[in-house]
Amino acid sequence: MKITRLYSGTDNQSYFEEIEVPFESREDFGLFTLPEPAKAFFFREIPPGWTYGWHTVVCREYVVMLDGEAEVEVGSGEKRVFRKGDVLLAEDLTGQGHRTRVLGKRVWRQMFVTLPE
């Protein structure tokens, strides 16, 4: 399974990269990823038209898109649109960060899973 990683480069800019999440196979359990420790989780809803200027994340976290869609932009001008079912590993803790805007007319719903340091 591929997910998008958002990280800080040595030049204090944020970047996207696609990473492959490896799956294990067990005949009685199907395909699954190895368990990863989590610190907390929460849900968030953001209304259509919402924008958030340049910012970094406060901790490493997975963001699972549940509904709606949003565009995330990094300093290079590269933009990615995230939709229902997409997963983002947000790790841009330093630098300029990224900015976000909700697209369309639907509420953007996400589940955040914060990771230990």
mmCIF file of N, CA and C in Angstrom:
data_model
loop_
_atom_site.group_PDB
_atom_site.id
_atom_site.type_symbol
_atom_site.label_atom_id
_atom_site.label_comp_id
_atom_site.label_asym_id
_atom_site.label_seq_id
_atom_site.Cartn_x
_atom_site.Cartn_y
_atom_site.Cartn_z
ATOM 1 N N MET A 1 0.850 -1.170 0.000
ATOM 2 C CA MET A 1 0.000 0.000 0.000
ATOM 3 C C MET A 1 0.893 1.229 0.000
ATOM 4 N N LYS A 2 0.566 2.189 -0.852
ATOM 5 C CA LYS A 2 1.337 3.434 -0.897
ATOM 6 C C LYS A 2 0.617 4.515 -0.101
ATOM 7 N N ILE A 3 1.413 5.275 0.649
ATOM 8 C CA ILE A 3 0.900 6.450 1.343
ATOM 9 C C ILE A 3 1.832 7.611 1.022
ATOM 10 N N THR A 4 1.399 8.818 1.330
ATOM 11 C CA THR A 4 2.217 10.000 1.092
ATOM 12 C C THR A 4 2.868 10.432 2.386
ATOM 13 N N ARG A 5 4.157 10.674 2.319
ATOM 14 C CA ARG A 5 4.903 11.215 3.457
ATOM 15 C C ARG A 5 5.169 12.690 3.192
ATOM 16 N N LEU A 6 4.938 13.522 4.195
ATOM 17 C CA LEU A 6 5.220 14.955 4.153
ATOM 18 C C LEU A 6 6.316 15.197 5.173
ATOM 19 N N TYR A 7 7.483 15.674 4.733
ATOM 20 C CA TYR A 7 8.630 15.782 5.635
ATOM 21 C C TYR A 7 9.400 17.078 5.399
ATOM 22 N N SER A 8 10.241 17.452 6.374
ATOM 23 C CA SER A 8 11.092 18.639 6.283
ATOM 24 C C SER A 8 12.442 18.256 5.703
ATOM 25 N N GLY A 9 12.882 18.997 4.690
ATOM 26 C CA GLY A 9 14.203 18.790 4.106
ATOM 27 C C GLY A 9 15.255 19.593 4.850
ATOM 28 N N THR A 10 16.515 19.374 4.509
ATOM 29 C CA THR A 10 17.618 20.100 5.156
ATOM 30 C C THR A 10 17.608 21.584 4.807
ATOM 31 N N ASP A 11 16.856 21.968 3.773
ATOM 32 C CA ASP A 11 16.746 23.371 3.363
ATOM 33 C C ASP A 11 15.560 24.079 4.018
ATOM 34 N N ASN A 12 14.965 23.453 5.042
ATOM 35 C CA ASN A 12 13.809 24.001 5.762
ATOM 36 C C ASN A 12 12.544 24.111 4.913
ATOM 37 N N GLN A 13 12.482 23.370 3.825
ATOM 38 C CA GLN A 13 11.274 23.276 3.012
ATOM 39 C C GLN A 13 10.628 21.916 3.247
ATOM 40 N N SER A 14 9.335 21.857 3.055
ATOM 41 C CA SER A 14 8.620 20.583 3.171
ATOM 42 C C SER A 14 8.512 19.933 1.797
ATOM 43 N N TYR A 15 8.494 18.608 1.797
ATOM 44 C CA TYR A 15 8.440 17.834 0.563
ATOM 45 C C TYR A 15 7.475 16.669 0.721
ATOM 46 N N PHE A 16 6.967 16.196 -0.422
ATOM 47 C CA PHE A 16 6.157 14.990 -0.477
ATOM 48 C C PHE A 16 7.006 13.849 -1.013
ATOM 49 N N GLU A 17 6.724 12.646 -0.558
ATOM 50 C CA GLU A 17 7.254 11.451 -1.202
ATOM 51 C C GLU A 17 6.261 10.319 -0.982
ATOM 52 N N GLU A 18 6.212 9.427 -1.949
ATOM 53 C CA GLU A 18 5.372 8.240 -1.829
ATOM 54 C C GLU A 18 6.190 7.154 -1.151
ATOM 55 N N ILE A 19 5.611 6.521 -0.145
ATOM 56 C CA ILE A 19 6.300 5.415 0.508
ATOM 57 C C ILE A 19 5.401 4.184 0.477
ATOM 58 N N GLU A 20 6.035 3.051 0.434
ATOM 59 C CA GLU A 20 5.325 1.779 0.419
ATOM 60 C C GLU A 20 5.247 1.254 1.841
ATOM 61 N N VAL A 21 4.049 0.947 2.294
ATOM 62 C CA VAL A 21 3.856 0.347 3.611
ATOM 63 C C VAL A 21 3.822 -1.166 3.399
ATOM 64 N N PRO A 22 4.784 -1.889 3.980
ATOM 65 C CA PRO A 22 4.838 -3.330 3.731
ATOM 66 C C PRO A 22 3.740 -4.091 4.477
ATOM 67 N N PHE A 23 3.237 -5.103 3.833
ATOM 68 C CA PHE A 23 2.221 -5.975 4.420
ATOM 69 C C PHE A 23 2.809 -7.350 4.683
ATOM 70 N N GLU A 24 2.355 -7.951 5.752
ATOM 71 C CA GLU A 24 2.669 -9.343 6.074
ATOM 72 C C GLU A 24 1.445 -10.170 5.693
ATOM 73 N N SER A 25 1.646 -11.444 5.492
ATOM 74 C CA SER A 25 0.531 -12.318 5.150
ATOM 75 C C SER A 25 0.442 -13.454 6.155
ATOM 76 N N ARG A 26 -0.780 -13.673 6.618
ATOM 77 C CA ARG A 26 -1.055 -14.813 7.486
ATOM 78 C C ARG A 26 -2.320 -15.472 6.966
ATOM 79 N N GLU A 27 -2.259 -16.747 6.743
ATOM 80 C CA GLU A 27 -3.383 -17.448 6.123
ATOM 81 C C GLU A 27 -4.696 -17.222 6.868
ATOM 82 N N ASP A 28 -4.648 -17.199 8.191
ATOM 83 C CA ASP A 28 -5.875 -17.056 8.977
ATOM 84 C C ASP A 28 -6.255 -15.604 9.264
ATOM 85 N N PHE A 29 -5.423 -14.647 8.825
ATOM 86 C CA PHE A 29 -5.643 -13.249 9.203
ATOM 87 C C PHE A 29 -5.654 -12.313 8.002
ATOM 88 N N GLY A 30 -5.231 -12.773 6.853
ATOM 89 C CA GLY A 30 -5.162 -11.919 5.677
ATOM 90 C C GLY A 30 -3.887 -11.099 5.660
ATOM 91 N N LEU A 31 -3.899 -10.034 4.887
ATOM 92 C CA LEU A 31 -2.754 -9.132 4.805
ATOM 93 C C LEU A 31 -2.881 -8.056 5.870
ATOM 94 N N PHE A 32 -1.774 -7.701 6.501
ATOM 95 C CA PHE A 32 -1.795 -6.671 7.537
ATOM 96 C C PHE A 32 -0.413 -6.047 7.655
ATOM 97 N N THR A 33 -0.364 -4.859 8.199
ATOM 98 C CA THR A 33 0.922 -4.223 8.488
ATOM 99 C C THR A 33 1.326 -4.599 9.903
ATOM 100 N N LEU A 34 2.601 -4.478 10.177
ATOM 101 C CA LEU A 34 3.055 -4.729 11.539
ATOM 102 C C LEU A 34 2.539 -3.618 12.447
ATOM 103 N N PRO A 35 2.160 -3.932 13.672
ATOM 104 C CA PRO A 35 1.664 -2.900 14.591
ATOM 105 C C PRO A 35 2.720 -1.821 14.836
ATOM 106 N N GLU A 36 2.254 -0.602 14.949
ATOM 107 C CA GLU A 36 3.123 0.541 15.227
ATOM 108 C C GLU A 36 2.554 1.263 16.447
ATOM 109 N N PRO A 37 3.394 1.620 17.420
ATOM 110 C CA PRO A 37 2.875 2.311 18.603
ATOM 111 C C PRO A 37 2.226 3.647 18.227
ATOM 112 N N ALA A 38 1.153 3.974 18.904
ATOM 113 C CA ALA A 38 0.474 5.254 18.717
ATOM 114 C C ALA A 38 0.333 5.925 20.071
ATOM 115 N N LYS A 39 0.335 7.252 20.045
ATOM 116 C CA LYS A 39 0.208 8.024 21.282
ATOM 117 C C LYS A 39 -1.258 8.354 21.575
ATOM 118 N N ALA A 40 -1.971 8.819 20.555
ATOM 119 C CA ALA A 40 -3.375 9.214 20.714
ATOM 120 C C ALA A 40 -4.023 9.256 19.337
ATOM 121 N N PHE A 41 -5.336 9.366 19.314
ATOM 122 C CA PHE A 41 -6.025 9.603 18.045
ATOM 123 C C PHE A 41 -7.203 10.523 18.292
ATOM 124 N N PHE A 42 -7.568 11.259 17.244
ATOM 125 C CA PHE A 42 -8.733 12.136 17.327
ATOM 126 C C PHE A 42 -9.285 12.359 15.925
ATOM 127 N N PHE A 43 -10.508 12.848 15.873
ATOM 128 C CA PHE A 43 -11.179 13.142 14.619
ATOM 129 C C PHE A 43 -11.292 14.655 14.462
ATOM 130 N N ARG A 44 -11.348 15.102 13.200
ATOM 131 C CA ARG A 44 -11.497 16.533 12.936
ATOM 132 C C ARG A 44 -12.400 16.716 11.724
ATOM 133 N N GLU A 45 -13.245 17.756 11.781
ATOM 134 C CA GLU A 45 -14.085 18.159 10.658
ATOM 135 C C GLU A 45 -13.790 19.614 10.344
ATOM 136 N N ILE A 46 -13.620 19.905 9.060
ATOM 137 C CA ILE A 46 -13.310 21.267 8.630
ATOM 138 C C ILE A 46 -14.290 21.643 7.519
ATOM 139 N N PRO A 47 -14.879 22.845 7.591
ATOM 140 C CA PRO A 47 -15.904 23.221 6.617
ATOM 141 C C PRO A 47 -15.325 23.536 5.238
ATOM 142 N N PRO A 48 -16.170 23.450 4.212
ATOM 143 C CA PRO A 48 -15.746 23.830 2.863
ATOM 144 C C PRO A 48 -15.230 25.264 2.839
ATOM 145 N N GLY A 49 -14.212 25.500 2.017
ATOM 146 C CA GLY A 49 -13.661 26.844 1.870
ATOM 147 C C GLY A 49 -12.595 27.218 2.874
ATOM 148 N N TRP A 50 -12.380 26.402 3.896
ATOM 149 C CA TRP A 50 -11.399 26.688 4.945
ATOM 150 C C TRP A 50 -9.996 26.698 4.359
ATOM 151 N N THR A 51 -9.168 27.634 4.798
ATOM 152 C CA THR A 51 -7.757 27.676 4.407
ATOM 153 C C THR A 51 -6.908 27.865 5.653
ATOM 154 N N TYR A 52 -5.713 27.323 5.612
ATOM 155 C CA TYR A 52 -4.772 27.444 6.723
ATOM 156 C C TYR A 52 -3.418 27.760 6.115
ATOM 157 N N GLY A 53 -2.844 28.923 6.499
ATOM 158 C CA GLY A 53 -1.564 29.367 5.955
ATOM 159 C C GLY A 53 -0.413 28.451 6.335
ATOM 160 N N TRP A 54 0.781 28.889 6.031
ATOM 161 C CA TRP A 54 1.980 28.073 6.250
ATOM 162 C C TRP A 54 2.091 27.651 7.709
ATOM 163 N N HIS A 55 2.306 26.360 7.915
ATOM 164 C CA HIS A 55 2.420 25.814 9.268
ATOM 165 C C HIS A 55 3.133 24.462 9.207
ATOM 166 N N THR A 56 3.667 24.063 10.332
ATOM 167 C CA THR A 56 4.249 22.728 10.475
ATOM 168 C C THR A 56 3.348 21.913 11.400
ATOM 169 N N VAL A 57 3.595 20.619 11.461
ATOM 170 C CA VAL A 57 2.854 19.783 12.408
ATOM 171 C C VAL A 57 3.553 19.848 13.763
ATOM 172 N N VAL A 58 2.808 19.608 14.830
ATOM 173 C CA VAL A 58 3.391 19.674 16.178
ATOM 174 C C VAL A 58 3.981 18.342 16.611
ATOM 175 N N CYS A 59 3.594 17.262 15.929
ATOM 176 C CA CYS A 59 4.158 15.941 16.211
ATOM 177 C C CYS A 59 3.971 15.075 14.969
ATOM 178 N N ARG A 60 4.720 14.007 14.900
ATOM 179 C CA ARG A 60 4.542 13.058 13.795
ATOM 180 C C ARG A 60 3.154 12.441 13.911
ATOM 181 N N GLU A 61 2.466 12.321 12.772
ATOM 182 C CA GLU A 61 1.106 11.804 12.828
ATOM 183 C C GLU A 61 0.675 11.246 11.478
ATOM 184 N N TYR A 62 -0.168 10.238 11.555
ATOM 185 C CA TYR A 62 -0.877 9.769 10.374
ATOM 186 C C TYR A 62 -2.179 10.548 10.289
ATOM 187 N N VAL A 63 -2.537 10.953 9.072
ATOM 188 C CA VAL A 63 -3.818 11.603 8.832
ATOM 189 C C VAL A 63 -4.563 10.732 7.821
ATOM 190 N N VAL A 64 -5.685 10.174 8.248
ATOM 191 C CA VAL A 64 -6.490 9.297 7.404
ATOM 192 C C VAL A 64 -7.693 10.103 6.919
ATOM 193 N N MET A 65 -7.830 10.239 5.615
ATOM 194 C CA MET A 65 -8.918 11.029 5.049
ATOM 195 C C MET A 65 -10.197 10.192 5.028
ATOM 196 N N LEU A 66 -11.240 10.715 5.664
ATOM 197 C CA LEU A 66 -12.505 9.992 5.780
ATOM 198 C C LEU A 66 -13.573 10.481 4.812
ATOM 199 N N ASP A 67 -13.561 11.778 4.496
ATOM 200 C CA ASP A 67 -14.556 12.334 3.580
ATOM 201 C C ASP A 67 -14.097 13.707 3.126
ATOM 202 N N GLY A 68 -14.629 14.159 1.998
ATOM 203 C CA GLY A 68 -14.256 15.452 1.455
ATOM 204 C C GLY A 68 -12.887 15.396 0.802
ATOM 205 N N GLU A 69 -12.363 16.582 0.467
ATOM 206 C CA GLU A 69 -11.034 16.636 -0.130
ATOM 207 C C GLU A 69 -10.374 17.964 0.182
ATOM 208 N N ALA A 70 -9.051 17.931 0.218
ATOM 209 C CA ALA A 70 -8.279 19.134 0.503
ATOM 210 C C ALA A 70 -6.987 19.102 -0.294
ATOM 211 N N GLU A 71 -6.468 20.287 -0.540
ATOM 212 C CA GLU A 71 -5.208 20.449 -1.256
ATOM 213 C C GLU A 71 -4.141 20.884 -0.261
ATOM 214 N N VAL A 72 -3.008 20.224 -0.296
ATOM 215 C CA VAL A 72 -1.864 20.574 0.546
ATOM 216 C C VAL A 72 -0.748 21.031 -0.385
ATOM 217 N N GLU A 73 -0.150 22.176 -0.067
ATOM 218 C CA GLU A 73 0.916 22.756 -0.888
ATOM 219 C C GLU A 73 2.178 22.907 -0.059
ATOM 220 N N VAL A 74 3.322 22.601 -0.676
ATOM 221 C CA VAL A 74 4.620 22.807 -0.033
ATOM 222 C C VAL A 74 5.324 23.985 -0.703
ATOM 223 N N GLY A 75 6.456 24.417 -0.128
ATOM 224 C CA GLY A 75 7.152 25.622 -0.564
ATOM 225 C C GLY A 75 7.574 25.652 -2.017
ATOM 226 N N SER A 76 7.815 24.503 -2.622
ATOM 227 C CA SER A 76 8.226 24.450 -4.031
ATOM 228 C C SER A 76 7.069 24.765 -4.970
ATOM 229 N N GLY A 77 5.861 24.829 -4.421
ATOM 230 C CA GLY A 77 4.671 25.030 -5.241
ATOM 231 C C GLY A 77 3.968 23.730 -5.585
ATOM 232 N N GLU A 78 4.597 22.587 -5.259
ATOM 233 C CA GLU A 78 3.947 21.302 -5.516
ATOM 234 C C GLU A 78 2.701 21.185 -4.645
ATOM 235 N N LYS A 79 1.621 20.711 -5.255
ATOM 236 C CA LYS A 79 0.347 20.549 -4.557
ATOM 237 C C LYS A 79 -0.133 19.111 -4.721
ATOM 238 N N ARG A 80 -0.734 18.596 -3.662
ATOM 239 C CA ARG A 80 -1.354 17.271 -3.720
ATOM 240 C C ARG A 80 -2.768 17.393 -3.177
ATOM 241 N N VAL A 81 -3.684 16.693 -3.809
ATOM 242 C CA VAL A 81 -5.067 16.651 -3.339
ATOM 243 C C VAL A 81 -5.275 15.326 -2.617
ATOM 244 N N PHE A 82 -5.825 15.411 -1.414
ATOM 245 C CA PHE A 82 -6.091 14.232 -0.592
ATOM 246 C C PHE A 82 -7.599 14.036 -0.490
ATOM 247 N N ARG A 83 -8.007 12.777 -0.725
ATOM 248 C CA ARG A 83 -9.426 12.416 -0.751
ATOM 249 C C ARG A 83 -9.692 11.236 0.173
ATOM 250 N N LYS A 84 -10.952 10.913 0.305
ATOM 251 C CA LYS A 84 -11.390 9.776 1.116
ATOM 252 C C LYS A 84 -10.538 8.543 0.802
ATOM 253 N N GLY A 85 -9.998 7.933 1.861
ATOM 254 C CA GLY A 85 -9.183 6.734 1.712
ATOM 255 C C GLY A 85 -7.694 6.992 1.656
ATOM 256 N N ASP A 86 -7.279 8.236 1.396
ATOM 257 C CA ASP A 86 -5.848 8.556 1.356
ATOM 258 C C ASP A 86 -5.283 8.614 2.769
ATOM 259 N N VAL A 87 -3.992 8.312 2.878
ATOM 260 C CA VAL A 87 -3.292 8.377 4.162
ATOM 261 C C VAL A 87 -2.050 9.235 3.978
ATOM 262 N N LEU A 88 -1.862 10.181 4.894
ATOM 263 C CA LEU A 88 -0.699 11.066 4.901
ATOM 264 C C LEU A 88 0.083 10.821 6.181
ATOM 265 N N LEU A 89 1.393 10.608 6.046
ATOM 266 C CA LEU A 89 2.279 10.568 7.205
ATOM 267 C C LEU A 89 2.918 11.944 7.289
ATOM 268 N N ALA A 90 2.458 12.768 8.223
ATOM 269 C CA ALA A 90 2.920 14.153 8.344
ATOM 270 C C ALA A 90 4.086 14.219 9.320
ATOM 271 N N GLU A 91 5.247 14.620 8.807
ATOM 272 C CA GLU A 91 6.463 14.698 9.616
ATOM 273 C C GLU A 91 7.228 15.999 9.378
ATOM 274 N N ASP A 92 6.590 17.007 8.831
ATOM 275 C CA ASP A 92 7.307 18.272 8.610
ATOM 276 C C ASP A 92 7.221 19.130 9.876
ATOM 277 N N LEU A 93 8.100 18.816 10.798
ATOM 278 C CA LEU A 93 8.116 19.434 12.131
ATOM 279 C C LEU A 93 8.839 20.777 12.169
ATOM 280 N N THR A 94 9.651 21.066 11.173
ATOM 281 C CA THR A 94 10.457 22.290 11.171
ATOM 282 C C THR A 94 10.351 22.977 9.813
ATOM 283 N N GLY A 95 10.820 24.221 9.769
ATOM 284 C CA GLY A 95 10.886 24.947 8.508
ATOM 285 C C GLY A 95 9.595 25.679 8.181
ATOM 286 N N GLN A 96 9.423 25.964 6.892
ATOM 287 C CA GLN A 96 8.256 26.715 6.420
ATOM 288 C C GLN A 96 6.968 25.915 6.561
ATOM 289 N N GLY A 97 7.049 24.629 6.388
ATOM 290 C CA GLY A 97 5.863 23.794 6.506
ATOM 291 C C GLY A 97 5.058 23.727 5.226
ATOM 292 N N HIS A 98 3.766 23.659 5.373
ATOM 293 C CA HIS A 98 2.847 23.489 4.257
ATOM 294 C C HIS A 98 1.605 24.333 4.512
ATOM 295 N N ARG A 99 0.788 24.497 3.481
ATOM 296 C CA ARG A 99 -0.501 25.157 3.676
ATOM 297 C C ARG A 99 -1.594 24.288 3.078
ATOM 298 N N THR A 100 -2.807 24.503 3.587
ATOM 299 C CA THR A 100 -3.908 23.596 3.286
ATOM 300 C C THR A 100 -5.165 24.384 2.949
ATOM 301 N N ARG A 101 -5.949 23.857 2.005
ATOM 302 C CA ARG A 101 -7.275 24.437 1.747
ATOM 303 C C ARG A 101 -8.249 23.328 1.403
ATOM 304 N N VAL A 102 -9.447 23.454 1.932
ATOM 305 C CA VAL A 102 -10.504 22.475 1.680
ATOM 306 C C VAL A 102 -11.134 22.785 0.324
ATOM 307 N N LEU A 103 -11.286 21.752 -0.491
ATOM 308 C CA LEU A 103 -11.855 21.892 -1.831
ATOM 309 C C LEU A 103 -13.309 21.418 -1.843
ATOM 310 N N GLY A 104 -14.056 21.880 -2.814
ATOM 311 C CA GLY A 104 -15.421 21.397 -3.003
ATOM 312 C C GLY A 104 -16.396 21.918 -1.967
ATOM 313 N N LYS A 105 -17.541 21.241 -1.883
ATOM 314 C CA LYS A 105 -18.634 21.693 -1.020
ATOM 315 C C LYS A 105 -18.902 20.742 0.130
ATOM 316 N N ARG A 106 -17.986 19.809 0.358
ATOM 317 C CA ARG A 106 -18.171 18.826 1.430
ATOM 318 C C ARG A 106 -17.259 19.156 2.606
ATOM 319 N N VAL A 107 -17.720 18.802 3.782
ATOM 320 C CA VAL A 107 -16.879 18.899 4.978
ATOM 321 C C VAL A 107 -15.706 17.942 4.798
ATOM 322 N N TRP A 108 -14.519 18.383 5.178
ATOM 323 C CA TRP A 108 -13.328 17.526 5.120
ATOM 324 C C TRP A 108 -13.188 16.850 6.478
ATOM 325 N N ARG A 109 -13.280 15.534 6.497
ATOM 326 C CA ARG A 109 -13.195 14.762 7.744
ATOM 327 C C ARG A 109 -11.922 13.930 7.733
ATOM 328 N N GLN A 110 -11.228 13.958 8.876
ATOM 329 C CA GLN A 110 -10.003 13.178 9.010
ATOM 330 C C GLN A 110 -9.941 12.510 10.372
ATOM 331 N N MET A 111 -9.131 11.469 10.429
ATOM 332 C CA MET A 111 -8.752 10.871 11.702
ATOM 333 C C MET A 111 -7.241 11.030 11.811
ATOM 334 N N PHE A 112 -6.798 11.574 12.935
ATOM 335 C CA PHE A 112 -5.376 11.751 13.211
ATOM 336 C C PHE A 112 -4.927 10.673 14.189
ATOM 337 N N VAL A 113 -3.787 10.077 13.911
ATOM 338 C CA VAL A 113 -3.164 9.120 14.822
ATOM 339 C C VAL A 113 -1.777 9.667 15.129
ATOM 340 N N THR A 114 -1.601 10.206 16.343
ATOM 341 C CA THR A 114 -0.312 10.797 16.693
ATOM 342 C C THR A 114 0.655 9.694 17.107
ATOM 343 N N LEU A 115 1.926 9.913 16.769
ATOM 344 C CA LEU A 115 2.960 8.906 16.995
ATOM 345 C C LEU A 115 3.912 9.353 18.091
ATOM 346 N N PRO A 116 4.475 8.417 18.840
ATOM 347 C CA PRO A 116 5.449 8.789 19.868
ATOM 348 C C PRO A 116 6.687 9.410 19.226
ATOM 349 N N GLU A 117 7.393 10.228 20.020
ATOM 350 C CA GLU A 117 8.620 10.848 19.503
ATOM 351 C C GLU A 117 9.707 9.839 19.303
#
